[in-house]
Amino acid sequence: QVHLVESGGGSVQAGGSLRLSCAASGDTSSTYCMGWFRQAPGKEREGVATVNHIGDTDYADSVKGRFTISQDNVKNTVSLQMNSLKPEDTAMYYCAASPCAGYLLLGIRADFNYWGQGTQVTVSS
């Protein structure tokens, strides 16, 4: 069992930046892929970015070049640096984790086992 806690959400004007962090606790002895997902009101949840323990990444087309995901295997954290934010980035952002052996990377369309409670990101125009 893995417990995930997100932090770093907030409100920002378009063009601004935010950094989300997610701390994992519990059974961290296994190797995990981690990711960030988001859900806006009235829309389905979508994958934003994922990463594996060796740093391979997958990004949604809508955030490529603006968002960067990184994982700290020592601290058991995953971060999402979000730059050049747009109003359409407004959503609840969720951290997710799933066991991920070897060099496997779970992409943004994969199913993840563990989820955080979410942190709100609001971008105003």
Short mmCIF file of N, CA and C in Angstrom, two decimals:
data_model
loop_
_atom_site.label_atom_id
_atom_site.label_comp_id
_atom_site.label_asym_id
_atom_site.label_seq_id
_atom_site.Cartn_x
_atom_site.Cartn_y
_atom_site.Cartn_z
N GLN A 1 0.84 -1.19 0.00
CA GLN A 1 0.00 0.00 0.00
C GLN A 1 0.88 1.24 0.00
N VAL A 2 0.50 2.21 -0.82
CA VAL A 2 1.25 3.47 -0.92
C VAL A 2 0.29 4.62 -0.68
N HIS A 3 0.72 5.56 0.14
CA HIS A 3 -0.06 6.75 0.44
C HIS A 3 0.58 7.95 -0.23
N LEU A 4 -0.22 8.72 -0.97
CA LEU A 4 0.30 9.85 -1.73
C LEU A 4 -0.34 11.15 -1.24
N VAL A 5 0.49 12.16 -1.04
CA VAL A 5 0.00 13.47 -0.60
C VAL A 5 0.56 14.54 -1.52
N GLU A 6 -0.34 15.27 -2.17
CA GLU A 6 0.07 16.35 -3.08
C GLU A 6 0.15 17.68 -2.34
N SER A 7 0.96 18.57 -2.88
CA SER A 7 1.04 19.94 -2.39
C SER A 7 1.47 20.85 -3.53
N GLY A 8 1.28 22.15 -3.33
CA GLY A 8 1.79 23.12 -4.30
C GLY A 8 0.78 23.74 -5.22
N GLY A 9 -0.48 23.32 -5.14
CA GLY A 9 -1.48 23.93 -6.00
C GLY A 9 -1.77 25.36 -5.57
N GLY A 10 -2.55 26.05 -6.37
CA GLY A 10 -2.91 27.42 -6.05
C GLY A 10 -3.47 28.14 -7.25
N SER A 11 -3.53 29.45 -7.14
CA SER A 11 -4.06 30.29 -8.22
C SER A 11 -2.94 31.13 -8.80
N VAL A 12 -2.96 31.27 -10.11
CA VAL A 12 -1.92 32.02 -10.80
C VAL A 12 -2.51 32.62 -12.06
N GLN A 13 -1.92 33.69 -12.52
CA GLN A 13 -2.36 34.28 -13.78
C GLN A 13 -1.74 33.55 -14.95
N ALA A 14 -2.41 33.66 -16.09
CA ALA A 14 -1.90 33.04 -17.31
C ALA A 14 -0.47 33.49 -17.57
N GLY A 15 0.36 32.53 -17.96
CA GLY A 15 1.77 32.81 -18.18
C GLY A 15 2.64 32.54 -16.98
N GLY A 16 2.02 32.34 -15.84
CA GLY A 16 2.76 32.10 -14.62
C GLY A 16 3.19 30.65 -14.47
N SER A 17 3.78 30.36 -13.31
CA SER A 17 4.31 29.03 -13.04
C SER A 17 3.86 28.53 -11.67
N LEU A 18 3.76 27.22 -11.55
CA LEU A 18 3.51 26.55 -10.29
C LEU A 18 4.31 25.26 -10.28
N ARG A 19 4.64 24.80 -9.09
CA ARG A 19 5.33 23.53 -8.94
C ARG A 19 4.53 22.66 -7.99
N LEU A 20 4.09 21.51 -8.46
CA LEU A 20 3.37 20.54 -7.64
C LEU A 20 4.35 19.49 -7.14
N SER A 21 4.12 19.06 -5.92
CA SER A 21 4.93 17.99 -5.35
C SER A 21 4.03 16.91 -4.79
N CYS A 22 4.54 15.69 -4.78
CA CYS A 22 3.80 14.55 -4.27
C CYS A 22 4.75 13.69 -3.46
N ALA A 23 4.40 13.46 -2.21
CA ALA A 23 5.22 12.64 -1.33
C ALA A 23 4.57 11.28 -1.16
N ALA A 24 5.36 10.23 -1.34
CA ALA A 24 4.87 8.86 -1.21
C ALA A 24 5.36 8.26 0.10
N SER A 25 4.50 7.53 0.76
CA SER A 25 4.87 6.83 1.97
C SER A 25 4.20 5.46 1.96
N GLY A 26 4.65 4.61 2.87
CA GLY A 26 4.12 3.26 2.91
C GLY A 26 5.12 2.29 2.31
N ASP A 27 4.65 1.40 1.47
CA ASP A 27 5.51 0.40 0.85
C ASP A 27 6.28 1.00 -0.31
N THR A 28 7.41 1.62 0.01
CA THR A 28 8.22 2.24 -1.04
C THR A 28 9.43 1.38 -1.39
N SER A 29 9.40 0.11 -0.97
CA SER A 29 10.52 -0.76 -1.27
C SER A 29 10.50 -1.23 -2.71
N SER A 30 9.33 -1.19 -3.33
CA SER A 30 9.22 -1.60 -4.73
C SER A 30 9.54 -0.42 -5.65
N THR A 31 9.72 -0.74 -6.91
CA THR A 31 9.95 0.29 -7.91
C THR A 31 8.61 0.75 -8.48
N TYR A 32 8.43 2.05 -8.54
CA TYR A 32 7.15 2.60 -8.97
C TYR A 32 7.30 3.54 -10.16
N CYS A 33 6.32 3.49 -11.04
CA CYS A 33 6.10 4.59 -11.98
C CYS A 33 5.16 5.56 -11.30
N MET A 34 5.36 6.83 -11.55
CA MET A 34 4.51 7.84 -10.94
C MET A 34 4.02 8.80 -12.02
N GLY A 35 2.92 9.46 -11.72
CA GLY A 35 2.37 10.33 -12.73
C GLY A 35 1.49 11.41 -12.14
N TRP A 36 1.17 12.37 -12.99
CA TRP A 36 0.22 13.43 -12.66
C TRP A 36 -0.94 13.38 -13.64
N PHE A 37 -2.12 13.46 -13.09
CA PHE A 37 -3.34 13.47 -13.87
C PHE A 37 -4.16 14.68 -13.46
N ARG A 38 -5.12 15.07 -14.29
CA ARG A 38 -5.94 16.22 -13.92
C ARG A 38 -7.37 16.01 -14.39
N GLN A 39 -8.27 16.67 -13.69
CA GLN A 39 -9.68 16.61 -14.07
C GLN A 39 -10.30 17.98 -13.87
N ALA A 40 -10.81 18.53 -14.94
CA ALA A 40 -11.49 19.81 -14.90
C ALA A 40 -12.99 19.55 -14.72
N PRO A 41 -13.73 20.51 -14.19
CA PRO A 41 -15.18 20.33 -14.00
C PRO A 41 -15.87 19.96 -15.31
N GLY A 42 -16.66 18.89 -15.26
CA GLY A 42 -17.41 18.48 -16.43
C GLY A 42 -16.61 17.71 -17.46
N LYS A 43 -15.35 17.44 -17.16
CA LYS A 43 -14.50 16.73 -18.12
C LYS A 43 -13.98 15.44 -17.49
N GLU A 44 -13.55 14.52 -18.35
CA GLU A 44 -12.95 13.30 -17.87
C GLU A 44 -11.52 13.55 -17.38
N ARG A 45 -11.08 12.68 -16.49
CA ARG A 45 -9.70 12.76 -16.04
C ARG A 45 -8.76 12.46 -17.20
N GLU A 46 -7.66 13.20 -17.27
CA GLU A 46 -6.69 12.97 -18.33
C GLU A 46 -5.28 12.90 -17.76
N GLY A 47 -4.45 12.12 -18.41
CA GLY A 47 -3.07 12.03 -18.01
C GLY A 47 -2.29 13.25 -18.44
N VAL A 48 -1.44 13.74 -17.57
CA VAL A 48 -0.63 14.91 -17.86
C VAL A 48 0.82 14.51 -18.14
N ALA A 49 1.40 13.75 -17.22
CA ALA A 49 2.79 13.34 -17.37
C ALA A 49 3.06 12.15 -16.47
N THR A 50 3.94 11.26 -16.92
CA THR A 50 4.36 10.12 -16.12
C THR A 50 5.88 9.96 -16.20
N VAL A 51 6.42 9.25 -15.21
CA VAL A 51 7.86 9.06 -15.14
C VAL A 51 8.15 7.72 -14.49
N ASN A 52 9.25 7.08 -14.88
CA ASN A 52 9.68 5.86 -14.19
C ASN A 52 10.95 6.14 -13.39
N HIS A 53 11.46 5.10 -12.74
CA HIS A 53 12.55 5.32 -11.78
C HIS A 53 13.87 5.67 -12.44
N ILE A 54 13.95 5.48 -13.79
CA ILE A 54 15.20 5.86 -14.46
C ILE A 54 15.02 7.16 -15.24
N GLY A 55 13.89 7.81 -15.07
CA GLY A 55 13.71 9.12 -15.65
C GLY A 55 13.06 9.18 -17.01
N ASP A 56 12.62 8.04 -17.54
CA ASP A 56 11.85 8.09 -18.79
C ASP A 56 10.52 8.77 -18.52
N THR A 57 10.05 9.53 -19.49
CA THR A 57 8.83 10.31 -19.28
C THR A 57 7.86 10.19 -20.44
N ASP A 58 6.60 10.50 -20.15
CA ASP A 58 5.56 10.60 -21.17
C ASP A 58 4.73 11.83 -20.84
N TYR A 59 4.39 12.62 -21.84
CA TYR A 59 3.64 13.85 -21.63
C TYR A 59 2.43 13.91 -22.56
N ALA A 60 1.39 14.54 -22.08
CA ALA A 60 0.29 14.88 -22.95
C ALA A 60 0.76 15.96 -23.93
N ASP A 61 0.25 15.90 -25.15
CA ASP A 61 0.65 16.88 -26.16
C ASP A 61 0.38 18.31 -25.70
N SER A 62 -0.69 18.48 -24.94
CA SER A 62 -1.09 19.82 -24.53
C SER A 62 -0.13 20.48 -23.55
N VAL A 63 0.76 19.70 -22.93
CA VAL A 63 1.68 20.27 -21.94
C VAL A 63 3.14 20.15 -22.34
N LYS A 64 3.42 19.48 -23.45
CA LYS A 64 4.80 19.31 -23.87
C LYS A 64 5.47 20.67 -24.06
N GLY A 65 6.68 20.79 -23.54
CA GLY A 65 7.41 22.03 -23.64
C GLY A 65 7.10 23.03 -22.55
N ARG A 66 6.04 22.77 -21.79
CA ARG A 66 5.65 23.69 -20.70
C ARG A 66 5.78 23.04 -19.33
N PHE A 67 5.48 21.75 -19.24
CA PHE A 67 5.52 21.03 -17.96
C PHE A 67 6.70 20.07 -17.96
N THR A 68 7.27 19.87 -16.75
CA THR A 68 8.35 18.92 -16.58
C THR A 68 8.10 18.09 -15.34
N ILE A 69 8.11 16.77 -15.52
CA ILE A 69 7.92 15.86 -14.39
C ILE A 69 9.28 15.32 -13.98
N SER A 70 9.47 15.14 -12.68
CA SER A 70 10.72 14.59 -12.18
C SER A 70 10.44 13.76 -10.94
N GLN A 71 11.25 12.73 -10.74
CA GLN A 71 11.06 11.83 -9.62
C GLN A 71 12.35 11.75 -8.82
N ASP A 72 12.23 11.86 -7.51
CA ASP A 72 13.37 11.72 -6.61
C ASP A 72 13.21 10.37 -5.91
N ASN A 73 14.00 9.40 -6.33
CA ASN A 73 13.86 8.05 -5.79
C ASN A 73 14.34 7.93 -4.35
N VAL A 74 15.19 8.83 -3.91
CA VAL A 74 15.68 8.80 -2.54
C VAL A 74 14.62 9.37 -1.58
N LYS A 75 14.04 10.49 -1.98
CA LYS A 75 13.04 11.14 -1.14
C LYS A 75 11.64 10.60 -1.37
N ASN A 76 11.47 9.73 -2.38
CA ASN A 76 10.15 9.18 -2.71
C ASN A 76 9.15 10.29 -3.02
N THR A 77 9.58 11.19 -3.86
CA THR A 77 8.70 12.29 -4.28
C THR A 77 8.67 12.40 -5.80
N VAL A 78 7.62 12.98 -6.30
CA VAL A 78 7.52 13.30 -7.72
C VAL A 78 7.00 14.73 -7.82
N SER A 79 7.58 15.48 -8.73
CA SER A 79 7.22 16.88 -8.87
C SER A 79 6.77 17.17 -10.30
N LEU A 80 5.97 18.21 -10.43
CA LEU A 80 5.53 18.66 -11.75
C LEU A 80 5.75 20.17 -11.81
N GLN A 81 6.74 20.59 -12.57
CA GLN A 81 7.00 22.00 -12.79
C GLN A 81 6.14 22.46 -13.96
N MET A 82 5.28 23.43 -13.71
CA MET A 82 4.35 23.90 -14.73
C MET A 82 4.66 25.35 -15.06
N ASN A 83 5.08 25.58 -16.27
CA ASN A 83 5.40 26.94 -16.75
C ASN A 83 4.42 27.35 -17.85
N SER A 84 4.39 28.64 -18.12
CA SER A 84 3.53 29.17 -19.19
C SER A 84 2.11 28.65 -19.05
N LEU A 85 1.59 28.72 -17.86
CA LEU A 85 0.26 28.17 -17.58
C LEU A 85 -0.82 28.90 -18.36
N LYS A 86 -1.83 28.14 -18.75
CA LYS A 86 -2.96 28.66 -19.52
C LYS A 86 -4.25 28.43 -18.74
N PRO A 87 -5.28 29.21 -19.00
CA PRO A 87 -6.56 28.98 -18.31
C PRO A 87 -7.07 27.55 -18.48
N GLU A 88 -6.80 26.93 -19.62
CA GLU A 88 -7.26 25.56 -19.84
C GLU A 88 -6.49 24.54 -19.02
N ASP A 89 -5.46 24.96 -18.30
CA ASP A 89 -4.77 24.06 -17.37
C ASP A 89 -5.49 23.99 -16.03
N THR A 90 -6.50 24.80 -15.84
CA THR A 90 -7.26 24.80 -14.59
C THR A 90 -7.92 23.46 -14.37
N ALA A 91 -7.63 22.85 -13.23
CA ALA A 91 -8.16 21.51 -12.93
C ALA A 91 -7.72 21.10 -11.53
N MET A 92 -8.30 19.99 -11.07
CA MET A 92 -7.76 19.31 -9.89
C MET A 92 -6.67 18.38 -10.40
N TYR A 93 -5.50 18.48 -9.80
CA TYR A 93 -4.37 17.65 -10.21
C TYR A 93 -4.14 16.54 -9.19
N TYR A 94 -3.97 15.34 -9.70
CA TYR A 94 -3.80 14.16 -8.86
C TYR A 94 -2.47 13.49 -9.13
N CYS A 95 -1.83 13.07 -8.07
CA CYS A 95 -0.62 12.27 -8.15
C CYS A 95 -1.04 10.79 -8.15
N ALA A 96 -0.31 9.98 -8.89
CA ALA A 96 -0.62 8.55 -8.95
C ALA A 96 0.66 7.75 -8.98
N ALA A 97 0.57 6.51 -8.51
CA ALA A 97 1.73 5.62 -8.50
C ALA A 97 1.27 4.20 -8.78
N SER A 98 2.19 3.43 -9.37
CA SER A 98 1.88 2.03 -9.65
C SER A 98 3.18 1.25 -9.73
N PRO A 99 3.21 0.01 -9.22
CA PRO A 99 4.43 -0.79 -9.33
C PRO A 99 4.86 -0.90 -10.79
N CYS A 100 6.16 -0.82 -11.00
CA CYS A 100 6.67 -0.66 -12.34
C CYS A 100 8.07 -1.27 -12.40
N ALA A 101 8.16 -2.53 -12.82
CA ALA A 101 9.44 -3.23 -12.76
C ALA A 101 10.35 -2.89 -13.93
N GLY A 102 11.63 -3.03 -13.69
CA GLY A 102 12.62 -2.87 -14.74
C GLY A 102 12.59 -1.50 -15.36
N TYR A 103 12.65 -1.46 -16.68
CA TYR A 103 12.67 -0.19 -17.41
C TYR A 103 11.31 0.18 -17.97
N LEU A 104 10.26 -0.47 -17.46
CA LEU A 104 8.92 -0.17 -17.94
C LEU A 104 8.52 1.25 -17.61
N LEU A 105 7.84 1.90 -18.53
CA LEU A 105 7.24 3.21 -18.27
C LEU A 105 5.74 3.09 -18.51
N LEU A 106 4.95 3.39 -17.50
CA LEU A 106 3.50 3.49 -17.68
C LEU A 106 3.19 4.86 -18.25
N GLY A 107 2.55 4.89 -19.41
CA GLY A 107 2.25 6.15 -20.05
C GLY A 107 1.02 6.82 -19.48
N ILE A 108 0.67 7.96 -20.07
CA ILE A 108 -0.41 8.78 -19.53
C ILE A 108 -1.78 8.13 -19.69
N ARG A 109 -1.88 7.08 -20.50
CA ARG A 109 -3.16 6.39 -20.68
C ARG A 109 -3.23 5.09 -19.88
N ALA A 110 -2.21 4.81 -19.09
CA ALA A 110 -2.19 3.58 -18.30
C ALA A 110 -3.04 3.73 -17.04
N ASP A 111 -3.41 2.59 -16.47
CA ASP A 111 -4.11 2.57 -15.18
C ASP A 111 -3.10 2.55 -14.05
N PHE A 112 -3.31 3.40 -13.06
CA PHE A 112 -2.43 3.46 -11.91
C PHE A 112 -3.17 2.95 -10.67
N ASN A 113 -2.42 2.33 -9.75
CA ASN A 113 -3.03 1.68 -8.60
C ASN A 113 -3.36 2.62 -7.45
N TYR A 114 -2.48 3.59 -7.21
CA TYR A 114 -2.62 4.43 -6.01
C TYR A 114 -2.78 5.89 -6.42
N TRP A 115 -3.64 6.57 -5.66
CA TRP A 115 -3.97 7.96 -6.00
C TRP A 115 -3.96 8.85 -4.78
N GLY A 116 -3.54 10.10 -4.97
CA GLY A 116 -3.63 11.10 -3.92
C GLY A 116 -5.00 11.75 -3.92
N GLN A 117 -5.18 12.69 -3.00
CA GLN A 117 -6.47 13.36 -2.86
C GLN A 117 -6.64 14.53 -3.82
N GLY A 118 -5.55 14.99 -4.38
CA GLY A 118 -5.64 16.05 -5.37
C GLY A 118 -5.29 17.42 -4.81
N THR A 119 -4.85 18.29 -5.70
CA THR A 119 -4.58 19.68 -5.35
C THR A 119 -5.08 20.55 -6.50
N GLN A 120 -5.75 21.65 -6.14
CA GLN A 120 -6.40 22.48 -7.14
C GLN A 120 -5.42 23.46 -7.77
N VAL A 121 -5.48 23.55 -9.09
CA VAL A 121 -4.72 24.55 -9.84
C VAL A 121 -5.71 25.40 -10.62
N THR A 122 -5.65 26.71 -10.40
CA THR A 122 -6.54 27.64 -11.09
C THR A 122 -5.71 28.69 -11.81
N VAL A 123 -5.92 28.81 -13.11
CA VAL A 123 -5.19 29.78 -13.92
C VAL A 123 -6.19 30.79 -14.47
N SER A 124 -5.98 32.03 -14.14
CA SER A 124 -6.89 33.09 -14.60
C SER A 124 -6.30 33.82 -15.80
N SER A 125 -7.19 34.30 -16.64
CA SER A 125 -6.73 34.99 -17.86
C SER A 125 -6.53 36.48 -17.62
#
